[in-house]
Coordinates of C-alpha atoms in Angstrom, one line a residue:
Chain G
D1 CA 29.5 30.5 -8.4
I2 CA 31.5 32.9 -10.5
Q3 CA 34.1 31.0 -12.6
L4 CA 37.4 32.7 -13.5
T5 CA 39.1 31.3 -16.6
Q6 CA 42.8 32.3 -16.5
F7 CA 45.1 31.8 -19.4
P8 CA 47.7 30.8 -20.3
S9 CA 48.3 28.2 -17.6
F10 CA 52.0 28.3 -18.4
L11 CA 54.2 30.9 -20.0
S12 CA 57.8 30.8 -20.9
A13 CA 59.5 34.2 -21.3
S14 CA 62.8 35.9 -21.2
V15 CA 64.0 38.8 -19.1
G16 CA 62.8 42.0 -20.7
D17 CA 59.8 40.5 -22.4
R18 CA 56.3 42.0 -22.2
V19 CA 54.0 39.5 -20.6
T20 CA 50.2 39.4 -20.6
I21 CA 48.0 37.2 -18.5
T22 CA 44.2 37.1 -19.0
C23 CA 41.4 36.3 -16.6
R24 CA 37.8 36.0 -17.9
A25 CA 34.9 36.0 -15.5
S26 CA 31.7 34.0 -16.1
Q27 CA 29.5 37.0 -15.3
D28 CA 29.8 40.7 -14.6
I29 CA 32.0 41.3 -11.6
S30 CA 32.3 45.1 -12.1
S31 CA 36.0 45.8 -11.2
Y32 CA 36.1 43.6 -8.1
L33 CA 39.2 41.7 -9.4
A34 CA 42.6 41.4 -7.8
W35 CA 45.9 39.9 -9.0
Y36 CA 48.4 38.1 -6.8
Q37 CA 51.9 36.8 -7.2
Q38 CA 53.1 33.7 -5.5
K39 CA 56.7 32.4 -5.4
P40 CA 57.4 28.8 -4.3
G41 CA 57.1 28.2 -0.6
R42 CA 55.8 31.7 0.0
A43 CA 52.4 33.3 0.6
P44 CA 50.7 35.1 -2.2
K45 CA 51.3 38.9 -2.5
L46 CA 48.7 41.4 -3.7
L47 CA 49.8 43.2 -6.9
I48 CA 46.7 44.8 -8.3
Y49 CA 43.3 45.5 -6.8
A50 CA 40.0 46.9 -8.2
A51 CA 41.2 45.6 -11.6
S52 CA 43.7 48.3 -12.3
T53 CA 45.0 49.9 -9.1
L54 CA 48.6 49.1 -8.2
Q55 CA 49.2 48.0 -4.6
S56 CA 51.6 50.2 -2.7
G57 CA 55.2 49.1 -3.1
V58 CA 54.6 47.1 -6.3
P59 CA 56.8 48.1 -9.2
S60 CA 55.2 50.2 -12.0
R61 CA 56.1 47.6 -14.6
F62 CA 52.9 45.7 -13.4
S63 CA 49.6 47.0 -14.6
G64 CA 46.0 45.7 -14.8
S65 CA 43.1 46.5 -17.1
R66 CA 39.5 45.6 -17.6
S67 CA 37.3 45.2 -20.7
G68 CA 33.9 44.0 -19.7
T69 CA 34.4 40.6 -18.1
E70 CA 37.9 40.2 -19.3
F71 CA 40.8 41.3 -17.2
T72 CA 44.5 41.6 -18.0
L73 CA 47.7 41.6 -16.0
T74 CA 50.6 43.0 -17.9
I75 CA 54.3 43.0 -17.0
S76 CA 55.9 45.6 -19.3
S77 CA 59.5 44.3 -18.9
L78 CA 59.9 40.9 -17.2
Q79 CA 62.6 40.9 -14.5
P80 CA 64.3 37.9 -12.9
E81 CA 62.3 38.3 -9.7
D82 CA 59.0 38.2 -11.6
F83 CA 59.2 34.5 -12.3
A84 CA 56.4 33.1 -10.2
T85 CA 52.8 32.0 -10.4
Y86 CA 50.1 34.6 -10.8
Y87 CA 46.4 34.3 -9.7
C88 CA 43.4 36.4 -10.4
Q89 CA 40.6 36.6 -7.8
Q90 CA 37.0 37.9 -7.9
L91 CA 35.6 39.6 -4.9
F92 CA 32.2 40.5 -6.4
N93 CA 30.3 37.9 -4.4
F94 CA 30.6 34.7 -2.4
P95 CA 32.1 32.3 -2.7
V96 CA 35.3 34.3 -3.4
T97 CA 37.0 32.5 -6.3
F98 CA 40.4 32.4 -7.9
G99 CA 41.7 31.6 -11.3
Q100 CA 43.7 28.5 -11.9
G101 CA 47.0 30.3 -12.0
T102 CA 49.6 31.2 -14.6
K103 CA 53.1 29.9 -14.0
V104 CA 55.7 32.2 -15.6
E105 CA 59.0 30.5 -16.2
I106 CA 62.4 31.5 -17.6
K107 CA 62.8 30.7 -21.3
Chain K
E1 CA 54.5 46.4 10.6
V2 CA 51.2 44.7 9.7
Q3 CA 51.7 41.0 10.4
L4 CA 49.7 37.8 10.5
V5 CA 51.2 34.6 12.0
E6 CA 49.4 31.3 11.8
S7 CA 49.9 28.3 14.1
G8 CA 48.3 25.0 15.0
G9 CA 48.9 23.0 11.8
G10 CA 50.0 19.4 11.9
L11 CA 49.1 15.8 11.2
V12 CA 45.6 14.7 12.0
Q13 CA 43.6 11.5 11.2
P14 CA 40.6 11.5 9.0
G15 CA 37.5 12.4 11.0
G16 CA 39.6 14.4 13.5
S17 CA 39.6 18.0 14.5
L18 CA 42.1 20.8 14.6
R19 CA 42.1 24.5 15.5
L20 CA 44.3 26.9 13.7
S21 CA 45.2 30.3 15.1
C22 CA 46.2 33.5 13.5
A23 CA 47.9 36.2 15.5
A24 CA 47.4 39.7 14.1
S25 CA 49.6 42.7 14.8
G26 CA 50.4 46.2 13.5
F27 CA 46.8 47.2 12.7
T28 CA 43.4 47.6 14.3
F29 CA 42.2 44.0 14.2
S30 CA 38.7 44.8 15.2
D31 CA 38.2 47.0 12.1
H32 CA 38.8 44.3 9.5
Y33 CA 37.1 41.4 7.9
M34 CA 39.4 38.4 8.0
D35 CA 39.5 35.4 5.7
W36 CA 41.1 31.9 5.5
V37 CA 42.5 30.7 2.2
R38 CA 44.0 27.2 1.6
Q39 CA 46.3 25.7 -1.0
A40 CA 46.5 21.9 -1.5
P41 CA 50.0 20.6 -2.3
G42 CA 50.9 21.6 -5.9
K43 CA 47.4 23.2 -6.5
G44 CA 45.9 26.6 -6.7
L45 CA 44.3 28.9 -4.1
E46 CA 40.9 28.1 -2.6
W47 CA 39.0 30.5 -0.4
V48 CA 37.7 28.8 2.8
G49 CA 35.7 31.5 4.7
R50 CA 35.3 35.0 6.0
H51 CA 34.7 36.5 9.5
R52 CA 33.3 40.0 9.5
N53 CA 33.9 42.6 12.1
R54 CA 31.8 43.8 15.0
A55 CA 30.1 46.5 12.8
K56 CA 28.8 43.6 10.7
S57 CA 27.9 41.5 13.8
Y58 CA 30.8 39.1 13.3
T59 CA 28.8 37.3 10.6
T60 CA 30.6 34.5 8.6
E61 CA 30.6 33.0 5.1
Y62 CA 32.0 29.6 4.1
A63 CA 32.9 27.7 1.0
A64 CA 30.6 24.9 0.2
S65 CA 33.4 22.4 0.6
V66 CA 33.8 23.2 4.3
K67 CA 30.4 24.5 5.4
G68 CA 29.0 22.7 8.4
R69 CA 32.5 21.3 9.3
F70 CA 34.6 24.5 9.7
S71 CA 33.9 27.6 11.7
I72 CA 35.7 30.9 12.1
S73 CA 35.8 33.0 15.2
R74 CA 38.0 35.8 16.7
D75 CA 39.2 36.9 20.1
E76 CA 39.6 40.7 19.8
S77 CA 41.1 41.1 23.2
N78 CA 44.1 39.1 22.0
N79 CA 44.0 39.9 18.3
L80 CA 43.5 36.3 17.4
L81 CA 41.6 34.7 14.5
Y82 CA 40.7 31.0 14.7
L83 CA 39.7 28.3 12.2
Q84 CA 38.0 25.3 13.9
M85 CA 38.1 22.3 11.6
N86 CA 36.0 19.2 12.3
S87 CA 35.3 16.0 10.5
L88 CA 38.5 16.4 8.6
K89 CA 39.0 14.6 5.3
S90 CA 42.1 13.9 3.2
D91 CA 40.9 16.6 0.7
D92 CA 41.5 19.2 3.5
T93 CA 45.2 18.6 3.4
A94 CA 46.7 22.0 2.5
V95 CA 48.6 25.0 3.6
Y96 CA 46.1 27.3 5.4
Y97 CA 46.7 31.1 5.1
C98 CA 45.1 33.8 7.3
T99 CA 44.4 37.0 5.3
R100 CA 43.2 40.5 6.0
S101 CA 40.5 41.9 3.8
S102 CA 41.1 45.5 2.9
D103 CA 38.5 48.3 2.4
T104 CA 38.6 47.6 -1.3
R105 CA 37.8 43.9 -0.6
D106 CA 41.1 42.4 -1.7
F107 CA 43.3 40.4 0.6
D108 CA 46.2 42.8 1.2
T109 CA 48.0 40.9 4.0
W110 CA 48.8 37.2 4.2
G111 CA 50.3 35.1 6.9
Q112 CA 53.1 32.6 6.1
G113 CA 50.7 29.7 6.2
T114 CA 50.5 26.6 8.3
L115 CA 50.4 23.0 6.9
V116 CA 47.5 20.7 7.8
T117 CA 47.9 17.1 6.8
V118 CA 45.0 14.7 7.1
S119 CA 46.2 11.2 6.9
S120 CA 46.0 7.9 8.8

């Protein structure tokens, strides 16, 4: 199975901060990586697919990038509604796997 | 509006069975692969399984943790996806989400989830 190591697990930040979350795959997954945002009691929401493509309707302050097997989700200026848990997901092969999640909390 | 609505969750005893349903609307259900994802209380996301479309002969994939106990099927005439869960264990306690797989493989639409609790 492909392992996704996501870090940090927890992040404390202020409104307006630039935030970066990293997801490292245990093997090459090409660009078959997606990022999701989940708020408490809610279903996950797709933010980024194919490593760097912004899902329709998602604010442009979110961006994704890839360097080999390392993937990054960046929020350029954290907004109050961005405090949530973020997950990466690989769709290169089965089983589909998720990172452990990064909880972004208010500093 | 593209929408997925799960139902059928509840309390079941260990060793019991339960069938979850997912009602799809707002898109051509028969065109899409569909997946189930679950989330144990306070934990992360775990993929459960996939049901491909008619073009791919409705083939399925399952996570090792549920293979042989869970099965996914669909009723295209009523736009329904099912998750049949047998031999349930306490570790299967989770919120179960129905998701739509997009052309780029990601899960672009999620239902609200339905809670399954396995306990005596």
